[in-house]
mmCIF file of C-alpha atoms in Angstrom:
data_model
loop_
_atom_site.group_PDB
_atom_site.id
_atom_site.type_symbol
_atom_site.label_atom_id
_atom_site.label_comp_id
_atom_site.label_asym_id
_atom_site.label_seq_id
_atom_site.Cartn_x
_atom_site.Cartn_y
_atom_site.Cartn_z
ATOM 1 C CA MET Z 55 0.877 0.618 -0.575
ATOM 2 C CA SER Z 56 4.416 0.048 1.199
ATOM 3 C CA GLU Z 57 2.611 -3.850 1.135
ATOM 4 C CA ARG Z 58 2.431 -3.544 -2.913
ATOM 5 C CA LEU Z 59 6.205 -2.065 -2.807
ATOM 6 C CA GLU Z 60 7.288 -5.353 -0.149
ATOM 7 C CA ALA Z 61 6.319 -7.836 -2.323
ATOM 8 C CA LYS Z 62 7.636 -6.373 -6.112
ATOM 9 C CA VAL Z 63 11.179 -6.614 -3.585
ATOM 10 C CA ASP Z 64 10.079 -10.102 -2.326
ATOM 11 C CA ASN Z 65 9.416 -11.042 -5.091
ATOM 12 C CA ALA Z 66 13.269 -10.235 -6.993
ATOM 13 C CA VAL Z 67 15.229 -11.333 -3.478
ATOM 14 C CA SER Z 68 13.412 -14.630 -4.331
ATOM 15 C CA LEU Z 69 14.245 -14.572 -7.517
ATOM 16 C CA VAL Z 70 17.675 -13.953 -6.677
ATOM 17 C CA THR Z 71 18.224 -16.778 -4.203
ATOM 18 C CA ALA Z 72 17.257 -18.455 -6.648
ATOM 19 C CA ALA Z 73 20.301 -17.049 -9.189
ATOM 20 C CA ALA Z 74 22.210 -18.009 -6.069
ATOM 21 C CA GLU Z 75 22.145 -21.724 -5.707
ATOM 22 C CA ILE Z 76 22.062 -22.017 -9.532
ATOM 23 C CA LEU Z 77 25.454 -21.006 -9.651
ATOM 24 C CA LYS Z 78 25.986 -22.752 -6.069
ATOM 25 C CA SER Z 79 25.543 -25.963 -8.320
ATOM 26 C CA GLU Z 80 26.281 -24.805 -11.791
ATOM 27 C CA GLU Z 81 29.213 -23.222 -11.085
ATOM 28 C CA GLY Z 82 32.086 -23.510 -14.304
ATOM 29 C CA GLU Z 83 29.484 -24.381 -16.409
ATOM 30 C CA PRO Z 84 29.349 -22.433 -20.531
ATOM 31 C CA ALA Z 85 28.840 -18.778 -20.008
ATOM 32 C CA GLU Z 86 26.603 -19.920 -22.979
ATOM 33 C CA LYS Z 87 23.771 -22.417 -20.296
ATOM 34 C CA LEU Z 88 23.908 -19.607 -17.179
ATOM 35 C CA SER Z 89 23.001 -16.711 -19.662
ATOM 36 C CA LEU Z 90 20.385 -19.124 -21.068
ATOM 37 C CA ILE Z 91 18.923 -19.499 -16.811
ATOM 38 C CA LEU Z 92 19.167 -15.911 -16.248
ATOM 39 C CA GLU Z 93 17.208 -15.449 -19.270
ATOM 40 C CA GLU Z 94 15.013 -17.566 -17.614
ATOM 41 C CA LEU Z 95 14.488 -16.064 -14.864
ATOM 42 C CA CYS Z 96 14.383 -13.041 -15.610
ATOM 43 C CA LYS Z 97 10.905 -13.584 -17.518
ATOM 44 C CA ALA Z 98 9.753 -14.270 -14.075
ATOM 45 C CA SER Z 99 9.822 -10.305 -13.004
ATOM 46 C CA PRO Z 100 9.130 -7.798 -15.898
ATOM 47 C CA ASP Z 101 10.696 -5.784 -13.066
ATOM 48 C CA ILE Z 102 14.105 -7.046 -12.894
ATOM 49 C CA LEU Z 103 16.209 -4.533 -16.442
ATOM 50 C CA ASN Z 104 19.276 -7.514 -15.391
ATOM 51 C CA MET Z 105 20.945 -10.845 -14.122
ATOM 52 C CA HIS Z 106 24.301 -11.311 -13.943
ATOM 53 C CA PHE Z 107 26.332 -14.420 -12.434
ATOM 54 C CA ASP Z 108 30.308 -12.896 -11.723
ATOM 55 C CA ASP Z 109 33.426 -13.954 -10.465
ATOM 56 C CA PRO Z 110 35.149 -13.706 -7.036
ATOM 57 C CA SER Z 111 37.061 -11.537 -9.306
ATOM 58 C CA ALA Z 112 34.606 -8.997 -9.837
ATOM 59 C CA VAL Z 113 33.684 -10.307 -14.148
ATOM 60 C CA SER Z 114 30.600 -11.652 -15.177
ATOM 61 C CA VAL Z 115 30.782 -14.960 -15.980
ATOM 62 C CA ALA Z 116 26.605 -14.856 -17.647
ATOM 63 C CA PHE Z 117 24.442 -12.016 -18.275
ATOM 64 C CA SER Z 118 21.041 -11.694 -18.685
ATOM 65 C CA PRO Z 119 20.648 -9.594 -21.874
ATOM 66 C CA ARG Z 120 23.925 -10.523 -22.965
ATOM 67 C CA LYS Z 121 24.642 -7.774 -24.770
ATOM 68 C CA ASN Z 122 23.711 -4.011 -24.277
ATOM 69 C CA LYS Z 123 22.440 -1.570 -26.115
ATOM 70 C CA ARG Z 124 25.424 -0.538 -28.087
ATOM 71 C CA GLY Z 125 25.374 -3.988 -28.883
ATOM 72 C CA GLU Z 126 28.473 -4.713 -26.559
ATOM 73 C CA SER Z 127 28.557 -8.331 -24.587
ATOM 74 C CA ASN Z 128 27.746 -8.018 -21.479
ATOM 75 C CA ILE Z 129 29.614 -11.427 -20.417
ATOM 76 C CA GLY Z 130 32.866 -11.107 -19.733
ATOM 77 C CA VAL Z 131 32.820 -7.362 -18.859
ATOM 78 C CA SER Z 132 35.039 -6.195 -15.144
ATOM 79 C CA HIS Z 133 32.950 -4.838 -12.245
ATOM 80 C CA LYS Z 134 35.163 -3.600 -9.569
ATOM 81 C CA ASP Z 135 34.670 -0.185 -9.579
ATOM 82 C CA ARG Z 136 30.338 -0.952 -9.473
ATOM 83 C CA SER Z 137 28.101 -0.503 -5.980
ATOM 84 C CA HIS Z 138 27.359 -4.210 -5.349
ATOM 85 C CA TRP Z 139 31.187 -4.838 -5.551
ATOM 86 C CA LYS Z 140 31.094 -1.581 -2.743
ATOM 87 C CA ASN Z 141 30.352 -4.675 -0.051
ATOM 88 C CA PRO Z 142 29.761 -8.030 -1.654
ATOM 89 C CA TYR Z 143 30.453 -10.678 1.569
ATOM 90 C CA VAL Z 144 26.912 -8.913 3.472
ATOM 91 C CA LYS Z 145 26.449 -10.256 6.001
ATOM 92 C CA ASP Z 146 22.675 -11.486 6.416
ATOM 93 C CA GLY Z 147 23.285 -13.115 2.409
ATOM 94 C CA ILE Z 148 21.319 -10.180 1.146
ATOM 95 C CA SER Z 149 21.778 -6.693 0.085
ATOM 96 C CA VAL Z 150 19.319 -3.410 -1.383
ATOM 97 C CA SER Z 151 21.092 -0.793 -2.781
ATOM 98 C CA GLY Z 152 19.773 2.469 -2.078
ATOM 99 C CA LEU Z 153 19.330 4.796 -6.829
ATOM 100 C CA VAL Z 154 22.794 3.815 -8.130
ATOM 101 C CA GLN Z 155 23.326 5.571 -12.027
ATOM 102 C CA ALA Z 156 23.629 1.865 -14.248
ATOM 103 C CA VAL Z 157 26.782 1.728 -16.647
ATOM 104 C CA GLY Z 158 27.169 -0.891 -19.307
ATOM 105 C CA ALA Z 159 24.002 -3.620 -19.505
ATOM 106 C CA SER Z 160 21.851 0.026 -18.242
ATOM 107 C CA ASP Z 161 21.780 3.896 -18.518
ATOM 108 C CA ARG Z 162 19.225 4.538 -16.285
ATOM 109 C CA LYS Z 163 18.909 4.531 -12.917
ATOM 110 C CA ILE Z 164 18.594 1.686 -10.615
ATOM 111 C CA VAL Z 165 18.480 -0.962 -7.524
ATOM 112 C CA ASN Z 166 21.089 -3.250 -7.482
ATOM 113 C CA ILE Z 167 20.057 -6.743 -5.612
ATOM 114 C CA THR Z 168 22.830 -8.378 -3.834
ATOM 115 C CA LYS Z 169 23.818 -12.050 -2.819
ATOM 116 C CA PRO Z 170 26.720 -13.493 -2.469
ATOM 117 C CA VAL Z 171 28.090 -16.983 -2.994
ATOM 118 C CA TYR Z 172 30.057 -20.057 -1.284
ATOM 119 C CA SER Z 173 30.690 -23.300 -1.644
ATOM 120 C CA ASN Z 174 32.128 -24.766 1.306
ATOM 121 C CA GLY Z 175 33.288 -22.272 2.725
ATOM 122 C CA ARG Z 176 34.523 -20.524 -0.684
ATOM 123 C CA PHE Z 177 33.282 -17.795 -2.227
ATOM 124 C CA VAL Z 178 32.222 -18.671 -5.285
ATOM 125 C CA GLY Z 179 31.041 -15.486 -6.859
ATOM 126 C CA LEU Z 180 27.857 -12.292 -5.968
ATOM 127 C CA ALA Z 181 24.450 -13.238 -8.261
ATOM 128 C CA VAL Z 182 23.482 -9.485 -8.424
ATOM 129 C CA ALA Z 183 19.341 -7.443 -9.948
ATOM 130 C CA ALA Z 184 18.970 -4.574 -11.240
ATOM 131 C CA LEU Z 185 15.651 -4.009 -10.526
ATOM 132 C CA ASP Z 186 13.535 -0.534 -12.753
ATOM 133 C CA LEU Z 187 12.954 0.943 -9.690
ATOM 134 C CA GLU Z 188 9.884 3.485 -12.812
ATOM 135 C CA GLN Z 189 8.554 -0.184 -13.753
ATOM 136 C CA ILE Z 190 7.517 -0.812 -10.533
ATOM 137 C CA ALA Z 191 6.527 2.463 -8.729
ATOM 138 C CA ALA Z 192 4.400 2.603 -11.981
ATOM 139 C CA GLN Z 193 3.285 -0.684 -11.439
ATOM 140 C CA VAL Z 194 2.836 0.569 -7.011
ATOM 141 C CA LEU Z 195 1.031 3.450 -8.253
ATOM 142 C CA LYS Z 196 -1.728 1.902 -10.135
ATOM 143 C CA GLY Z 197 -5.172 2.532 -9.851
ATOM 144 C CA LEU Z 198 -4.332 5.118 -6.762
ATOM 145 C CA ALA Z 199 -5.178 9.219 -7.409
ATOM 146 C CA THR Z 200 -1.418 10.642 -7.555
ATOM 147 C CA ASP Z 201 -2.167 14.185 -8.337
ATOM 148 C CA ALA Z 202 -2.978 15.051 -4.704
ATOM 149 C CA TYR Z 203 -0.480 13.544 -4.043
ATOM 150 C CA GLN Z 204 3.517 12.705 -3.667
ATOM 151 C CA ILE Z 205 5.027 9.612 -3.739
ATOM 152 C CA GLY Z 206 8.219 9.007 -2.554
ATOM 153 C CA ILE Z 207 10.690 6.358 -1.450
ATOM 154 C CA PHE Z 208 13.038 7.296 0.335
ATOM 155 C CA GLY Z 209 16.534 4.669 0.971
ATOM 156 C CA ARG Z 210 18.477 4.504 4.481
ATOM 157 C CA ASN Z 211 19.397 7.915 4.488
ATOM 158 C CA GLY Z 212 16.587 9.684 4.148
ATOM 159 C CA GLU Z 213 17.470 9.887 0.235
ATOM 160 C CA VAL Z 214 14.723 9.802 -2.563
ATOM 161 C CA ILE Z 215 15.343 6.865 -4.448
ATOM 162 C CA PHE Z 216 10.948 7.107 -6.215
ATOM 163 C CA SER Z 217 9.476 10.352 -6.531
ATOM 164 C CA SER Z 218 6.291 10.368 -8.806
ATOM 165 C CA GLY Z 219 5.663 13.275 -9.198
ATOM 166 C CA LYS Z 220 7.023 17.177 -8.824
ATOM 167 C CA SER Z 221 4.042 18.670 -6.380
ATOM 168 C CA VAL Z 222 6.709 18.584 -3.289
ATOM 169 C CA PRO Z 223 9.929 19.210 -2.717
ATOM 170 C CA LEU Z 224 10.779 15.469 -1.098
ATOM 171 C CA HIS Z 225 14.180 16.826 -0.889
ATOM 172 C CA ASN Z 226 13.143 19.369 1.447
ATOM 173 C CA LEU Z 227 11.232 17.627 3.188
ATOM 174 C CA SER Z 228 12.535 17.363 7.600
ATOM 175 C CA ILE Z 229 12.056 14.929 9.541
ATOM 176 C CA GLU Z 230 9.413 15.708 12.172
ATOM 177 C CA GLU Z 231 8.462 13.053 15.039
ATOM 178 C CA ARG Z 232 9.825 9.529 14.831
ATOM 179 C CA THR Z 233 9.377 5.948 16.283
ATOM 180 C CA HIS Z 234 10.334 2.238 16.032
ATOM 181 C CA ARG Z 235 7.942 2.350 13.123
ATOM 182 C CA SER Z 236 6.956 4.703 11.845
ATOM 183 C CA PHE Z 237 7.961 8.891 11.174
ATOM 184 C CA THR Z 238 6.482 11.688 10.027
ATOM 185 C CA PHE Z 239 6.995 15.164 7.034
ATOM 186 C CA SER Z 240 6.238 18.008 7.676
ATOM 187 C CA ASN Z 241 6.419 21.934 6.993
ATOM 188 C CA ALA Z 242 4.175 25.093 7.058
ATOM 189 C CA GLU Z 243 3.364 24.089 3.658
ATOM 190 C CA TYR Z 244 4.218 20.318 3.112
ATOM 191 C CA TYR Z 245 2.576 17.454 5.563
ATOM 192 C CA GLY Z 246 2.981 12.764 5.011
ATOM 193 C CA TYR Z 247 3.858 10.164 6.493
ATOM 194 C CA VAL Z 248 6.097 7.809 6.055
ATOM 195 C CA ARG Z 249 6.081 3.631 6.592
ATOM 196 C CA PRO Z 250 9.682 1.324 7.030
ATOM 197 C CA LEU Z 251 8.710 -1.542 4.923
ATOM 198 C CA ALA Z 252 9.795 -5.325 6.406
ATOM 199 C CA VAL Z 253 11.982 -6.013 3.280
ATOM 200 C CA THR Z 254 14.673 -3.450 2.768
ATOM 201 C CA ASP Z 255 15.625 -1.245 4.632
ATOM 202 C CA TRP Z 256 13.981 1.607 2.311
ATOM 203 C CA SER Z 257 10.826 3.741 3.765
ATOM 204 C CA VAL Z 258 7.671 4.570 1.474
ATOM 205 C CA GLY Z 259 5.357 7.764 2.662
ATOM 206 C CA VAL Z 260 3.060 9.886 0.859
ATOM 207 C CA PHE Z 261 2.096 13.302 0.765
ATOM 208 C CA SER Z 262 0.379 16.693 0.214
ATOM 209 C CA ARG Z 263 0.233 20.665 0.439
ATOM 210 C CA THR Z 264 -0.992 21.740 3.696
ATOM 211 C CA VAL Z 265 -3.617 23.680 1.540
ATOM 212 C CA ASP Z 266 -4.842 20.437 0.321
ATOM 213 C CA ARG Z 267 -4.716 18.664 3.212
ATOM 214 C CA LYS Z 268 -6.579 21.531 4.285
ATOM 215 C CA THR Z 269 -9.306 21.996 2.127
ATOM 216 C CA VAL Z 270 -9.980 17.875 1.923
ATOM 217 C CA LEU Z 271 -10.785 18.300 5.673
ATOM 218 C CA VAL Z 272 -13.447 20.851 5.036
ATOM 219 C CA GLN Z 273 -14.871 19.307 2.653
ATOM 220 C CA LEU Z 274 -15.404 16.222 5.552
ATOM 221 C CA PHE Z 275 -16.007 18.060 7.931
ATOM 222 C CA ILE Z 276 -18.931 19.850 5.022
ATOM 223 C CA ARG Z 277 -19.806 16.837 4.294
ATOM 224 C CA ASN Z 278 -20.116 15.444 8.245
ATOM 225 C CA VAL Z 279 -22.523 17.745 8.835
ATOM 226 C CA PHE Z 280 -25.386 17.371 6.183
ATOM 227 C CA VAL Z 281 -24.995 13.420 6.403
ATOM 228 C CA TRP Z 282 -26.358 14.528 10.616
ATOM 229 C CA LEU Z 283 -28.205 17.848 9.236
ATOM 230 C CA ALA Z 284 -30.089 14.804 7.687
ATOM 231 C CA THR Z 285 -30.149 11.511 10.030
ATOM 232 C CA PHE Z 286 -31.319 14.917 12.580
ATOM 233 C CA LEU Z 287 -34.376 15.599 10.193
ATOM 234 C CA ALA Z 288 -35.165 12.106 10.168
ATOM 235 C CA ALA Z 289 -35.545 11.461 12.446
ATOM 236 C CA ILE Z 290 -37.952 14.113 13.572
ATOM 237 C CA VAL Z 291 -40.586 12.834 10.625
ATOM 238 C CA ILE Z 292 -39.995 9.721 11.484
ATOM 239 C CA GLY Z 293 -40.262 10.326 14.941
ATOM 240 C CA PHE Z 294 -43.428 12.622 13.601
ATOM 241 C CA LEU Z 295 -45.158 9.712 11.614
ATOM 242 C CA ALA Z 296 -44.243 6.895 14.594
ATOM 243 C CA SER Z 297 -46.324 10.506 17.331
ATOM 244 C CA ILE Z 298 -48.850 10.045 14.809
ATOM 245 C CA SER Z 299 -50.155 6.115 15.200
ATOM 246 C CA VAL Z 300 -49.906 6.546 18.859
ATOM 247 C CA VAL Z 301 -51.914 9.334 19.541
ATOM 248 C CA ARG Z 302 -54.833 7.582 16.590
ATOM 249 C CA ALA Z 303 -54.169 4.229 18.967
ATOM 250 C CA VAL Z 304 -55.097 6.841 22.306
ATOM 251 C CA GLU Z 305 -58.606 9.048 20.605
ATOM 252 C CA LYS Z 306 -59.511 4.759 19.379
ATOM 253 C CA LEU Z 307 -59.670 3.009 22.732
ATOM 254 C CA THR Z 308 -60.679 6.625 24.446
ATOM 255 C CA ARG Z 309 -63.978 5.781 22.685
ATOM 256 C CA GLN Z 310 -63.553 2.427 23.394
ATOM 257 C CA MET Z 311 -63.749 2.944 27.380
ATOM 258 C CA THR Z 312 -66.014 5.971 26.746
ATOM 259 C CA ALA Z 313 -68.577 4.406 25.458
ATOM 260 C CA ALA Z 314 -67.932 1.470 28.282
ATOM 261 C CA ARG Z 315 -67.492 -1.519 25.059
ATOM 262 C CA ILE Z 316 -65.953 -4.498 26.400
ATOM 263 C CA LEU Z 317 -65.359 -5.745 22.742
ATOM 264 C CA PRO Z 318 -64.280 -2.079 20.344
ATOM 265 C CA ASP Z 319 -66.030 -1.547 16.867
ATOM 266 C CA LYS Z 320 -64.696 -1.873 13.877
ATOM 267 C CA SER Z 321 -63.385 2.567 14.339
ATOM 268 C CA GLU Z 322 -62.088 2.002 17.864
ATOM 269 C CA LYS Z 323 -59.777 -1.343 16.500
ATOM 270 C CA ILE Z 324 -56.124 -0.390 17.767
ATOM 271 C CA LYS Z 325 -54.299 -2.678 15.139
ATOM 272 C CA SER Z 326 -50.378 -0.882 16.151
ATOM 273 C CA PRO Z 327 -48.390 -0.374 18.468
ATOM 274 C CA ARG Z 328 -48.294 -3.315 19.661
ATOM 275 C CA GLU Z 329 -48.464 -1.644 24.080
ATOM 276 C CA LEU Z 330 -51.702 -0.923 23.140
ATOM 277 C CA VAL Z 331 -53.179 -3.194 21.308
ATOM 278 C CA GLN Z 332 -52.660 -5.248 24.413
ATOM 279 C CA LEU Z 333 -53.463 -2.783 26.491
ATOM 280 C CA GLN Z 334 -57.186 -2.894 24.409
ATOM 281 C CA ARG Z 335 -57.234 -6.321 25.066
ATOM 282 C CA THR Z 336 -57.262 -6.219 29.449
ATOM 283 C CA TYR Z 337 -59.740 -3.639 28.887
ATOM 284 C CA GLY Z 338 -62.002 -5.553 27.308
ATOM 285 C CA ARG Z 339 -61.118 -8.226 30.042
ATOM 286 C CA MET Z 340 -61.393 -5.804 32.348
ATOM 287 C CA GLN Z 341 -64.648 -4.699 31.684
#
C-alpha cells in the first residue's frame, strides 16, 4: 500500500515540477496560454483536482479549471491567506501539505503540492497542485480486503489525513514504539503497523481490532495443525507402503537363498528397492 501511495504522490510531484519549469520558461505569457498548459498537465493525472500558477503577490495568473463550480473565475484570485502561501520559500523546493479544507476552486479536503519558481535568483511565483486524496486512496485500496482492516494516512505530526472507515478510531490511538523506519500503534482493543513514506513526511498504516487479530491467529494455528497432521498421516502411509515393498523383497531373497539357487526363479526375482536388487545379484555371483 505504501508503495502504491508513494507512486501516486511521486507522479503528482513530477507534474508540479514540470509545471514550475514551464512557468519559469513561459513567464509573462497570457493567462489563456498558461491555463491551457495546466489543463494538459491535469489530464496526465486524474488524481489532481486542480493546478495553478501564483505570481509573487499570491494572485493566480493561470488555473485549471478556469472556473469553479459556482461559475466564478479562478484566475486573478488572491491566495495570500491560503495554506500553500504560509511558507512559499521551501528550502528543498517541494512542499507536500497535510490535509486542508479547500475554498474557492474546490470545496473538499485536499493536499497541496507546492514548488517555488525562481528565475536568475528572482522569485517568480508558485506552481501548485491540489490532490484528490479520496480518489488516490480509492485507487490505492482497490483490490485489497479492507473490511477487516482500517487504512490510515498520517501527516508529519501524526494527524489523520485519510481514514478508510470507522471500524478503528485512529484519532484515539497512541504511539507504542518507534524506530527510525517504523512505529506501531496499539491499545487493549486495536493493533496496527505504520510505515513512513519516502517521497513525503506522511506515513501509511494498517490497523485491525485485537479480537480480529486473535481470530486470525487461531485460524492460522488450526490450519497449521491440520497441515501437520495431514503431513504426518501421509508420511505414515507412504512409510507403510514402502515397508511392504521391502518386506516382500526380503522374503523373495530368503526363498532363493534357502533353495541355494544361483539365479532366482520368476517368483523370486526382486524389482525394487534398488539396494535389494543389487544384493540378489551379489548373492548369485557368490554362489
